[in-house]
Short mmCIF file of C-alpha atoms and ligand atoms in Angstrom, two decimals:
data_model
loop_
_atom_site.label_atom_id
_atom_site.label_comp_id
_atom_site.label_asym_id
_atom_site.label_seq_id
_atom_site.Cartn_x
_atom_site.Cartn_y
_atom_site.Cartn_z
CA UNK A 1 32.10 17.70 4.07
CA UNK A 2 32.39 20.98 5.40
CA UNK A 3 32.11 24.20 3.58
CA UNK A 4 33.62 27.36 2.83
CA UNK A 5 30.94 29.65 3.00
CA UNK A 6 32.44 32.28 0.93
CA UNK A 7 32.09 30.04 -2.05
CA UNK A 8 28.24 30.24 -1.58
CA UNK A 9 28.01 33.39 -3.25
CA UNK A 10 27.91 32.87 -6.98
CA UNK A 11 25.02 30.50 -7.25
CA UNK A 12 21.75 32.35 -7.47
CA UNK A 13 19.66 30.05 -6.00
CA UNK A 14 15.98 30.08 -7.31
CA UNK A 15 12.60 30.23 -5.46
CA UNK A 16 15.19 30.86 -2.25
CA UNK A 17 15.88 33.33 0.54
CA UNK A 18 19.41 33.87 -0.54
CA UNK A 19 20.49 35.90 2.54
CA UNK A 20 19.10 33.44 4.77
CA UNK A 21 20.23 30.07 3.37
CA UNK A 22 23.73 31.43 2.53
CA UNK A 23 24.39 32.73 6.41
CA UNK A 24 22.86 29.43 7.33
CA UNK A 25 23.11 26.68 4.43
CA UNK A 26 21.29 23.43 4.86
CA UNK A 27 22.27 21.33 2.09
CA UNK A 28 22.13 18.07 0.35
CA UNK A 29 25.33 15.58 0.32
CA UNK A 30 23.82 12.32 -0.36
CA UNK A 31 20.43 10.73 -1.01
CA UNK A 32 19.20 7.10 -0.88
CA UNK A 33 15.67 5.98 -1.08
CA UNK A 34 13.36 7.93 1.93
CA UNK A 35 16.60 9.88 2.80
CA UNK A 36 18.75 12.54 1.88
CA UNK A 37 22.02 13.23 4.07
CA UNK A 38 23.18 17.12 5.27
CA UNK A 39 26.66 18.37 4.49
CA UNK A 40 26.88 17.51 8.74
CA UNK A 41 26.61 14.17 8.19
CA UNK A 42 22.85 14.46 9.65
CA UNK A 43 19.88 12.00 7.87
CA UNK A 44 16.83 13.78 6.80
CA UNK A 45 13.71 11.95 5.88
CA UNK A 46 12.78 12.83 2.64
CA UNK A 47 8.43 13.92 3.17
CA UNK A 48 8.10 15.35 0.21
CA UNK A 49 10.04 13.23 -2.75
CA UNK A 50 11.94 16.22 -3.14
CA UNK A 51 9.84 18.45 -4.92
CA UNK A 52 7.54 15.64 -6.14
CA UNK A 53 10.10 14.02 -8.33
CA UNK A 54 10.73 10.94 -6.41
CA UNK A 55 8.11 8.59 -5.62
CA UNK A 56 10.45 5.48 -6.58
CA UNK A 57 13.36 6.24 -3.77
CA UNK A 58 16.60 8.74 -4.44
CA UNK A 59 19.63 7.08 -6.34
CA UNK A 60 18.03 4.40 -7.71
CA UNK A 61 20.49 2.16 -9.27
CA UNK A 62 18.30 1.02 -12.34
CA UNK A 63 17.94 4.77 -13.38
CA UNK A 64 21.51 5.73 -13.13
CA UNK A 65 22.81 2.70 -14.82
CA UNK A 66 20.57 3.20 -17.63
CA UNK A 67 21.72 6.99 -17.73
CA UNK A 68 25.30 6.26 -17.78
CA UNK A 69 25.36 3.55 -20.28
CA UNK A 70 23.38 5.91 -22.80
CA UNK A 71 25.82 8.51 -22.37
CA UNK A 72 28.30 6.43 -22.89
CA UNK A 73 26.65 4.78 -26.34
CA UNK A 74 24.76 7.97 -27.95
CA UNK A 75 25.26 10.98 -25.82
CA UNK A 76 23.37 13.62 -27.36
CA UNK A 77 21.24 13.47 -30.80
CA UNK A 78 20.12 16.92 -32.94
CA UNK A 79 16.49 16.65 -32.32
CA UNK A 80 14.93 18.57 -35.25
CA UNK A 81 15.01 16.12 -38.09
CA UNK A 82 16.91 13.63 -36.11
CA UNK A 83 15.63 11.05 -33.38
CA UNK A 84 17.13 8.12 -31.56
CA UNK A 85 15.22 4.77 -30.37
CA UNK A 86 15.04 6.26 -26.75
CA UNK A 87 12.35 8.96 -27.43
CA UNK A 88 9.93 6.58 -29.54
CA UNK A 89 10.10 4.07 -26.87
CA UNK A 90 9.29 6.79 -24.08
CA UNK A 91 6.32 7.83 -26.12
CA UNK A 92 5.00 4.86 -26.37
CA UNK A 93 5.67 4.36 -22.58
CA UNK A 94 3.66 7.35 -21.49
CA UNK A 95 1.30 7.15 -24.17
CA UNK A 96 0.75 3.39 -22.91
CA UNK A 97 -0.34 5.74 -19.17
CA UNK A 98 -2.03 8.16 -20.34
CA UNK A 99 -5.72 8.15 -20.60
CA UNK A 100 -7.36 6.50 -24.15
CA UNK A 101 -7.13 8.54 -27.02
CA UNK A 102 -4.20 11.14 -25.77
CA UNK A 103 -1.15 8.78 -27.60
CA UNK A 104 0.67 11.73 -29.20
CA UNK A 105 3.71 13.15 -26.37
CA UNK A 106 5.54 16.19 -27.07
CA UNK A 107 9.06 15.76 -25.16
CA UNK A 108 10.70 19.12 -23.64
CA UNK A 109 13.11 19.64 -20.15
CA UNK A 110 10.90 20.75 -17.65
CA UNK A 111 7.12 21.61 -16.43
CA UNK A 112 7.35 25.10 -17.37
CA UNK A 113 8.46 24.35 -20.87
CA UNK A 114 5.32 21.58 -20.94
CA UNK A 115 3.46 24.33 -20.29
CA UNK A 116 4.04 26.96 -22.48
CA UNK A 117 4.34 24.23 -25.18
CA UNK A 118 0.72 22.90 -24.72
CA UNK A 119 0.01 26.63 -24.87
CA UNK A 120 1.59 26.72 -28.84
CA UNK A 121 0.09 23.56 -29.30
CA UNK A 122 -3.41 24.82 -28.42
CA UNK A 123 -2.95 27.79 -30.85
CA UNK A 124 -1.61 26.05 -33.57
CA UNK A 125 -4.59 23.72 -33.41
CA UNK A 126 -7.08 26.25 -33.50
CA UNK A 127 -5.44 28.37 -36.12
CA UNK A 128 -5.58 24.51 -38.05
CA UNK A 129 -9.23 24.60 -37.64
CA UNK A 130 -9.60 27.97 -38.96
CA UNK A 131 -10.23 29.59 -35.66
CA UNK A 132 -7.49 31.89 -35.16
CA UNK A 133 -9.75 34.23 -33.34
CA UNK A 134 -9.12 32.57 -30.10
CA UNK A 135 -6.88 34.07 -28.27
CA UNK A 136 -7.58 34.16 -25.31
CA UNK A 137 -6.29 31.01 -22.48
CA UNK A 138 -8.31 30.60 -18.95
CA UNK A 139 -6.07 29.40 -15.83
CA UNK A 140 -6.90 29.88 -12.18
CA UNK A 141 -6.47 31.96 -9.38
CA UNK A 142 -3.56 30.26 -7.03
CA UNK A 143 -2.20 28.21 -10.27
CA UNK A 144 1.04 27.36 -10.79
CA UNK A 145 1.96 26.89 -13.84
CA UNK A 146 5.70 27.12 -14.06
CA UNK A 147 7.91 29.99 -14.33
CA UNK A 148 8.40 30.90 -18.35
CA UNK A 149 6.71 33.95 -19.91
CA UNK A 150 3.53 32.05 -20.78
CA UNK A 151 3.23 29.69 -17.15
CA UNK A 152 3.89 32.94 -15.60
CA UNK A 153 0.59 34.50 -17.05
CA UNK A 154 -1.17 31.52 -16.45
CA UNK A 155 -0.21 31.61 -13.22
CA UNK A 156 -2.46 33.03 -9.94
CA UNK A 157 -0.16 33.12 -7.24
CA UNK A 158 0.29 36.81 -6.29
CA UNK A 159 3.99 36.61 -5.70
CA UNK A 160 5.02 34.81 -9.16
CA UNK A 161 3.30 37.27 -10.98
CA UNK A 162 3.59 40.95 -9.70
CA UNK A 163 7.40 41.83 -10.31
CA UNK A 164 6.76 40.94 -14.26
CA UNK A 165 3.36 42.96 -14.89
CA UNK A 166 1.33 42.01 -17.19
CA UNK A 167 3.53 40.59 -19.73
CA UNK A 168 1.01 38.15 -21.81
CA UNK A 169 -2.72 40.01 -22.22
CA UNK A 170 -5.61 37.84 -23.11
CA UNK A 171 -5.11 35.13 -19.43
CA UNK A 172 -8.62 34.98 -17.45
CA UNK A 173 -8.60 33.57 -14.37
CA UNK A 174 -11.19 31.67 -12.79
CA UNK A 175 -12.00 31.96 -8.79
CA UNK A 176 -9.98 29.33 -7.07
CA UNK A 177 -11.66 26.66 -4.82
CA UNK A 178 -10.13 27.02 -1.60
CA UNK A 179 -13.37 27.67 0.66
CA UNK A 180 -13.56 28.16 3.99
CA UNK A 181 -16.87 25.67 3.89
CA UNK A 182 -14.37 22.94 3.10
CA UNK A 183 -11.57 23.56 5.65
CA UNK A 184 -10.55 20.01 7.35
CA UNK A 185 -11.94 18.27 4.03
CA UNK A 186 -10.50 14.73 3.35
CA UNK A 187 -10.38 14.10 -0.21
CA UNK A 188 -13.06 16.07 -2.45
CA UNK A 189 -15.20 19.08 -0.75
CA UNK A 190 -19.13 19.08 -1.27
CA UNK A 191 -18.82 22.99 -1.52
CA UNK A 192 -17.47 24.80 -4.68
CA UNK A 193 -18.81 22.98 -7.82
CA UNK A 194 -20.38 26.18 -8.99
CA UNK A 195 -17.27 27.96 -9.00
CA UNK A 196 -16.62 26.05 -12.48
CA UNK A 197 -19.37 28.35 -14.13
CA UNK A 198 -16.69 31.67 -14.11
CA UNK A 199 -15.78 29.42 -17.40
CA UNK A 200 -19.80 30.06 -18.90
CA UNK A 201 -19.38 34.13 -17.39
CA UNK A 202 -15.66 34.44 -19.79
CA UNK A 203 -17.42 33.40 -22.59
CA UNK A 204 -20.49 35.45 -22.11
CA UNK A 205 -17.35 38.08 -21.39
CA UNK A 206 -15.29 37.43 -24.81
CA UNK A 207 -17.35 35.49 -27.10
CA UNK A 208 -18.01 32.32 -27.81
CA UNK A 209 -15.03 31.28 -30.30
CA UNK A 210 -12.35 33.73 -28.27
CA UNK A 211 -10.94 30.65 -26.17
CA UNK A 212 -8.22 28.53 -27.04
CA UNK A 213 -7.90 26.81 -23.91
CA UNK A 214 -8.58 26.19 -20.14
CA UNK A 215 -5.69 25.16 -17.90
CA UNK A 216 -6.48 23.22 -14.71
CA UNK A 217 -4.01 21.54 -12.17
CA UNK A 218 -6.16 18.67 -11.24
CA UNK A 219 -5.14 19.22 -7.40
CA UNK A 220 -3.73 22.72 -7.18
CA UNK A 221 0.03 21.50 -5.19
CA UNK A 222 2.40 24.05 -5.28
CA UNK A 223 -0.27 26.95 -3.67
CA UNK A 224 -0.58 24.40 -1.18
CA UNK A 225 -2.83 21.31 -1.55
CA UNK A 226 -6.23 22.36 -2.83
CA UNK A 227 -8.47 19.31 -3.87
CA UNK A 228 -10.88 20.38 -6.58
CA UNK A 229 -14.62 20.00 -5.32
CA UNK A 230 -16.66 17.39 -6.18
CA UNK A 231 -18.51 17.76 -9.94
CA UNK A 232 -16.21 20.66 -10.57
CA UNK A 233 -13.34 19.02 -12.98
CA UNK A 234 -16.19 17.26 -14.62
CA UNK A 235 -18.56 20.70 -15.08
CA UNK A 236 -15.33 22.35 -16.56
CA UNK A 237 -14.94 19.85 -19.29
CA UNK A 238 -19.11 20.25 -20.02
CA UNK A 239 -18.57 23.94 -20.15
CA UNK A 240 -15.10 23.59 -22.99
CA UNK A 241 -16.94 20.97 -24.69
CA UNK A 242 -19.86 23.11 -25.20
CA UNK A 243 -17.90 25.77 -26.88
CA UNK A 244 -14.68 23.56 -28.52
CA UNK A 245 -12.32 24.94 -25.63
CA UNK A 246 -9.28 22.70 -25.28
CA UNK A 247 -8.45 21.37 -21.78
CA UNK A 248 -5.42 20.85 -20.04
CA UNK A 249 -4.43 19.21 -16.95
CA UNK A 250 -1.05 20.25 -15.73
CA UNK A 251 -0.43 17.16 -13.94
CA UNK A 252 3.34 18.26 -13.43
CA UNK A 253 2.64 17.18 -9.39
CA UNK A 254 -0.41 14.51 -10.21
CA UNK A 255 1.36 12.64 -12.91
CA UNK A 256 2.82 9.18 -12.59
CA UNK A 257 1.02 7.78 -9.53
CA UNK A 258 0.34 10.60 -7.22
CA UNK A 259 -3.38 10.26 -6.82
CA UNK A 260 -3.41 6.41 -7.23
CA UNK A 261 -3.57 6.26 -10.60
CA UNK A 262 -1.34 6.89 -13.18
CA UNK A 263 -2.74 10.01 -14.44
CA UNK A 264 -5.45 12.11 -12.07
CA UNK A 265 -7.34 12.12 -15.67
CA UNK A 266 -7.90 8.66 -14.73
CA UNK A 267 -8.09 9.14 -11.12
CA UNK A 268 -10.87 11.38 -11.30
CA UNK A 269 -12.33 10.49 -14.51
CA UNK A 270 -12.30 13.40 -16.64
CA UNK A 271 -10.30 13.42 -19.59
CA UNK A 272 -8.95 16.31 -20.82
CA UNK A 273 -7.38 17.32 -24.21
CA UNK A 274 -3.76 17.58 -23.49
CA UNK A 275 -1.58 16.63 -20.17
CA UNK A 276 1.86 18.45 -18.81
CA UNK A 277 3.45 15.99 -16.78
CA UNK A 278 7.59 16.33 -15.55
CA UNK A 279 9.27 15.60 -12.34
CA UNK A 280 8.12 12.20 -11.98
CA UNK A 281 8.82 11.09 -15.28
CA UNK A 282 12.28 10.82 -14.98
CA UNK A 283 12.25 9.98 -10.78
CA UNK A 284 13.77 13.11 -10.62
CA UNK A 285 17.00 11.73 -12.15
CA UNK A 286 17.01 13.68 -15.46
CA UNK A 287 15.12 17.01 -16.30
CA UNK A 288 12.90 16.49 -18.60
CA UNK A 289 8.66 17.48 -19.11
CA UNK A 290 6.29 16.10 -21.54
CA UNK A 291 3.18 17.05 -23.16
CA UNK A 292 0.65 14.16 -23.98
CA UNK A 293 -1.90 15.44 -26.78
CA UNK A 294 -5.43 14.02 -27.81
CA UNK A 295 -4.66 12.31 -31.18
CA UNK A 296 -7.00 14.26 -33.46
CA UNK A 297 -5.01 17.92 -32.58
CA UNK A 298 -1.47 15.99 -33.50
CA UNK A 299 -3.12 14.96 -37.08
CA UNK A 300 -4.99 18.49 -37.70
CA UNK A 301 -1.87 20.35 -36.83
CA UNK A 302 0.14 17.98 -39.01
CA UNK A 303 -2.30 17.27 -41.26
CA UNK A 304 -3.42 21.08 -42.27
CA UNK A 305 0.58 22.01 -43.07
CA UNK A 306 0.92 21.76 -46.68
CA UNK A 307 3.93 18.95 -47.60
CA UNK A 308 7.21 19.60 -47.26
CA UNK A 309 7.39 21.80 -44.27
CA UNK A 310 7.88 21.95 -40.87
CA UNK A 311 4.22 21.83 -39.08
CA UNK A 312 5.03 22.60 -35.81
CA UNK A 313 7.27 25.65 -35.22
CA UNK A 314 8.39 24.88 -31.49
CA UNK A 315 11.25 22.59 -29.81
CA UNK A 316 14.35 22.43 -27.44
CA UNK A 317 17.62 21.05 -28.30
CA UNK A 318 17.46 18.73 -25.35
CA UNK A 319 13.53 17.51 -26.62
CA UNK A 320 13.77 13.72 -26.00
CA UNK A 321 17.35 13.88 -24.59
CA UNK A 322 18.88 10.60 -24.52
CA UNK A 323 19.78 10.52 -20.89
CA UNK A 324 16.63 11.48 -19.90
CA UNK A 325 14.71 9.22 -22.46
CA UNK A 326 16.90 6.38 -20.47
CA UNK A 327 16.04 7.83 -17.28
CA UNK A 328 12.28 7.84 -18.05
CA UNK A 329 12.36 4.50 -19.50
CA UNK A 330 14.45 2.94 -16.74
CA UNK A 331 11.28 5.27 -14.21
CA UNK A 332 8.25 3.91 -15.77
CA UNK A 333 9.97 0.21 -15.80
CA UNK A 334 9.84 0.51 -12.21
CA UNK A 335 7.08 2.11 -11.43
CA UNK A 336 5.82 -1.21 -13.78
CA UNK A 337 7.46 -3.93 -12.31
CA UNK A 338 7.42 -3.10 -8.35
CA UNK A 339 3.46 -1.74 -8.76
CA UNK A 340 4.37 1.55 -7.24
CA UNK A 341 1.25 3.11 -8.20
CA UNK A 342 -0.66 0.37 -6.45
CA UNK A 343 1.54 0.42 -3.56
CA UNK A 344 0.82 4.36 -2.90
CA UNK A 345 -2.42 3.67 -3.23
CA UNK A 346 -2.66 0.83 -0.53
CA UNK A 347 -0.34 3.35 2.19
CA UNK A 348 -2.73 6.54 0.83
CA UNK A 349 -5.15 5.76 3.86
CA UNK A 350 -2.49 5.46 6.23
CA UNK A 351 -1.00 8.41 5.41
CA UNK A 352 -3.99 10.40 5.31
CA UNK A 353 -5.07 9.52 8.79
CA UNK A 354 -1.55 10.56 9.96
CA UNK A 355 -1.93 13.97 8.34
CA UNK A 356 -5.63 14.42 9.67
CA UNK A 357 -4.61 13.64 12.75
CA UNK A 358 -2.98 16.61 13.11
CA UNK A 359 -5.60 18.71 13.01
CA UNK A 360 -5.86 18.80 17.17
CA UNK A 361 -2.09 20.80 16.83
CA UNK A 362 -3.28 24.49 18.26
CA UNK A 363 -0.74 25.72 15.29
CA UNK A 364 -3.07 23.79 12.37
CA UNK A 365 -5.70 25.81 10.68
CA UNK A 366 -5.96 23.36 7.73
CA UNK A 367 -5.33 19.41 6.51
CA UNK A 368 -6.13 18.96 3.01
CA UNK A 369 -5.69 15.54 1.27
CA UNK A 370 -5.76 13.67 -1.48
CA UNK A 371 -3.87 10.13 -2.31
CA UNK A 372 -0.34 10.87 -1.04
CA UNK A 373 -0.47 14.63 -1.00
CA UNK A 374 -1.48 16.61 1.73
CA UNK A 375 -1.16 20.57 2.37
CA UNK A 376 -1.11 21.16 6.31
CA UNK A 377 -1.44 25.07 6.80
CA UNK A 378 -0.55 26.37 10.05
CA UNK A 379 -1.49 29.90 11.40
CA UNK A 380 0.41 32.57 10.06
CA UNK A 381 2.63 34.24 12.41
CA UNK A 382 3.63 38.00 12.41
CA UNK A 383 3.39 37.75 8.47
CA UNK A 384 1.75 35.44 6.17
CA UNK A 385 4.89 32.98 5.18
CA UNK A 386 7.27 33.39 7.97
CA UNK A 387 6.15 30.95 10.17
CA UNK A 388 6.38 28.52 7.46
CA UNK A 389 10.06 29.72 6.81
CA UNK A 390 10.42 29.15 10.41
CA UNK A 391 9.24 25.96 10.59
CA UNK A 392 10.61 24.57 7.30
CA UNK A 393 14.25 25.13 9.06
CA UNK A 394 12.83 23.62 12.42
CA UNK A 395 11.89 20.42 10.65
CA UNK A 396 14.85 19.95 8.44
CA UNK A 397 17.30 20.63 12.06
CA UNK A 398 15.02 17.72 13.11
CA UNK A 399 15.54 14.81 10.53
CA UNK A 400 12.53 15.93 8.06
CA UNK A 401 12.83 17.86 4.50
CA UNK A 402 9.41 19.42 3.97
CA UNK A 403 8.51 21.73 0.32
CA UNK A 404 6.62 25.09 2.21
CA UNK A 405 4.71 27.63 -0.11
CA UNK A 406 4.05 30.19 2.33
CA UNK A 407 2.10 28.49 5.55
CA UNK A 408 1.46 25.23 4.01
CA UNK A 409 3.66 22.39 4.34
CA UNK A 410 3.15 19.96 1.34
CA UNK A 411 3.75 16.69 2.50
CA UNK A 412 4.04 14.19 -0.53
CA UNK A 413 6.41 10.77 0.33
CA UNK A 414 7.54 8.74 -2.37
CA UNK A 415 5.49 5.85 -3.05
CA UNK A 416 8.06 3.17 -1.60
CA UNK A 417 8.00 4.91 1.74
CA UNK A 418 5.96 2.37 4.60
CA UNK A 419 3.91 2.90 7.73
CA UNK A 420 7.61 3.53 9.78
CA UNK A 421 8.56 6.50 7.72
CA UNK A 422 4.85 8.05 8.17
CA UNK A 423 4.81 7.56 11.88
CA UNK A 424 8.51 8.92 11.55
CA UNK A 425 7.25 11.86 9.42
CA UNK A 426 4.06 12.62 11.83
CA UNK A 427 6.36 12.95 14.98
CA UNK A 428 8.69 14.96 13.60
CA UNK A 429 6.16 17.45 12.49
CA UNK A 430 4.21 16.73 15.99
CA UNK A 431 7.27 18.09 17.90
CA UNK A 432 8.07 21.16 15.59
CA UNK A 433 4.54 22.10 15.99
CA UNK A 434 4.30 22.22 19.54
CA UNK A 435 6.87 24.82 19.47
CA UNK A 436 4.19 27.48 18.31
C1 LIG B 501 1.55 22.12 -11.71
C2 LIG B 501 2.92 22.57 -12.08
N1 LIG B 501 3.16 23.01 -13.32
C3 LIG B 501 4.38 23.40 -13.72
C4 LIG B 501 5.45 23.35 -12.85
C5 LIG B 501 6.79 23.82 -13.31
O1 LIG B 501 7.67 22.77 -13.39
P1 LIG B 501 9.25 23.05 -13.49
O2 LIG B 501 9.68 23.59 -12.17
O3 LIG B 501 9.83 21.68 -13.81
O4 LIG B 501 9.46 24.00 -14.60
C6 LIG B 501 5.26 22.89 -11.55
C7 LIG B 501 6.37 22.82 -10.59
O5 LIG B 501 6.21 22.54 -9.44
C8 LIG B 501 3.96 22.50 -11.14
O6 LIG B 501 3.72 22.08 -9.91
#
């Protein structure tokens, strides 16, 4: 299909050099399992499920057949006061994933909106408990936490946040863990636990009741891979339950499978109070985000509002869409039946040696890797970033689609890919390398 260029010019395209992808647009015709297919007719490997969605394949038949027979039986319910079987059924889907005790799932349309709903929910529950006072919400340096008001706050990378000020006071940020000590790390670091204790220093800051709630991407993705150190997930949930802080793992990249299990709760064995998840919940196929909550915070929010009311001021009219309930049903069904999880698990080593093995590239200055996500940061060229712009259009001309943040390409293939489309992945990323 070729295109008229001119028509390129209404869609504001997000997250996007729109100057630079409109003179030169690379896009997306066609997709089928590992590949997508240009507007040229080209094939491009698919290295990083698109942005994290896909780990069962693109197009998957199951999902879109479920999809189009809902919206052809119940299109679209009111979801305040209303419900449909699709949305119980998801629940009790995720809830049968998530970690023991977290059974109650909040449904919304994307991993910003999980976020800044598992922010209400976190007030809410403290106001429940009598302890309005704490107002105050932790995140990290180099989070991502979506792009809404309250992810925005959360968030720590520099160029998400500085064009909208400070537009939610009351967000500390602990230091983030990328340290030079564990550069070329596989898996967990040994460096960096103690970085965890900026938690103990905020509440010696702001009291000892002022904070709702700590949120934590298990593995930092979108800044670019950074694999939390070993002890430190597990000294953060010490520290919150020492002083009733709620935690929250934004597993928006982790969730569904990434890290070999289904939740990097369970990978890593910390359990927190509340999970984001999104993307993979659907395969990609619908929007749609989630929040999983710790059973005890569902009942004292409900619980505490007197009879007759609503308890729980928040929602979106799409919450528990149909479509996507059918999509995420039809996702989790084969993520079930073809053992995906288990499958990325048994490639994970595989993969990780591929990615390592770039490390003799003269252009590499970093691998970092857990399960089947790795960040490999090259050198920056005449400005941090534009050697990874550079190199993400390199790498698509040459059969590979690759998610850059700045320097770091964030390699993350679905979990049906094999041992050919890593070795394909590797030499693609060999040769564009060698250019620098
Ligand atoms: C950890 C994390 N949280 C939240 C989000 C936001 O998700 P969405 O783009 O669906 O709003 C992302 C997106 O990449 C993410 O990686």
């Amino acid at each position: 299909m070729e295109l008229n260029t001119a028509t390129l010019e209404q869609h504001w395209l997000p997250f996007s050099n729109n100057r630079d992808f409109k003179r030169e647009p690379r896009l997306f015709v066609r997709a089928s399992g590992m590949y997508y297919w240009s507007q040229h007719g080209d094939q491009i490997l698919d290295g990083s499920s698109g942005l994290f969605t896909t780990p069962a394949g693109h197009c998957r038949p199951e999902i879109a057949k479920a999809v189009g027979e809902q919206l052809q039986t119940l299109d679209f319910t009111p979801s305040f006061m209303r419900g449909h079987p699709g949305g119980f059924q998801l629940a009790n889907a995720v809830a049968g994933l998530t970690p023991e005790g977290l059974n109650h799932v909040f449904f919304c349309n994307s991993g910003s909106e999980a976020i800044d709903t598992a922010m209400k929910i976190a007030f809410a529950y403290h106001l429940a408990r009598k302890e309005a006072q704490r107002t105050y919400l932790v995140s990290r340096e180099r989070a991502y936490h979506g792009v809404n008001m309250g992810g925005t706050a959360l968030s720590g990378m520099v160029k998400n946040r500085e064009a909208f000020g400070a537009i939610m006071p009351g967000v500390l940020h602990l230091r983030h863990t990328l340290l030079p000590e564990n550069r070329m790390t596989r898996g967990m670091g040994a460096s960096g636990v103690e970085l965890a204790d900026d938690l103990l220093r905020f509440v010696q800051l702001v009291g000892e009741k002022r904070i709702a709630a700590v949120f934590v991407e298990p593995i930092a993705g979108s800044t670019g891979v950074i694999v939390p150190p070993k002890g430190y997930l597990e000294r953060i949930r010490e520290i919150c339950d020492r002083y009733g802080i709620l935690l929250v793992f934004d597993e928006v990249i982790c969730g569904f499978g990434r890290t070999g299990e289904a939740f990097a709760a369970s990978t890593f064995g910390v359990t927190p109070d509340i999970i984001t998840m999104a993307k993979a919940l659907t395969n990609g196929a619908q929007p749609m985000g989630a929040v999983a909550v710790r059973d005890d915070i569902y009942r004292t929010i409900i619980e505490e509002a007197p009879n007759g009311v609503t308890e729980f001021f928040h929602g979106y009219t799409y919450s528990a869409h149909p479509a996507a309930c059918a999509a995420g049903l039809a996702t989790l069904k084969i993520y079930e039946t073809e053992q995906l999880f288990a499958k990325g698990r048994a490639l994970t080593p595989y993969f990780q040696d591929a990615m390592f093995g770039l490390q003799d590239m003269g252009v590499v200055h970093d691998v970092r890797g857990f399960g089947l996500l790795a960040g490999i940061e090259v050198k920056p060229g005449k400005a941090p970033g534009m050697r990874g712009a550079d190199l993400q259009a390199k790498l698509f001309d040459r059969g590979l689609h690759v998610k850059f943040t700045g320097d770091v390409a964030i390699m993350a293939p679905a979990f049906i890919a094999g041992k050919v489309e890593i070795d394909q992945m590797t030499a693609i990323l060999r040769d564009a390398f060698a250019e620098f």
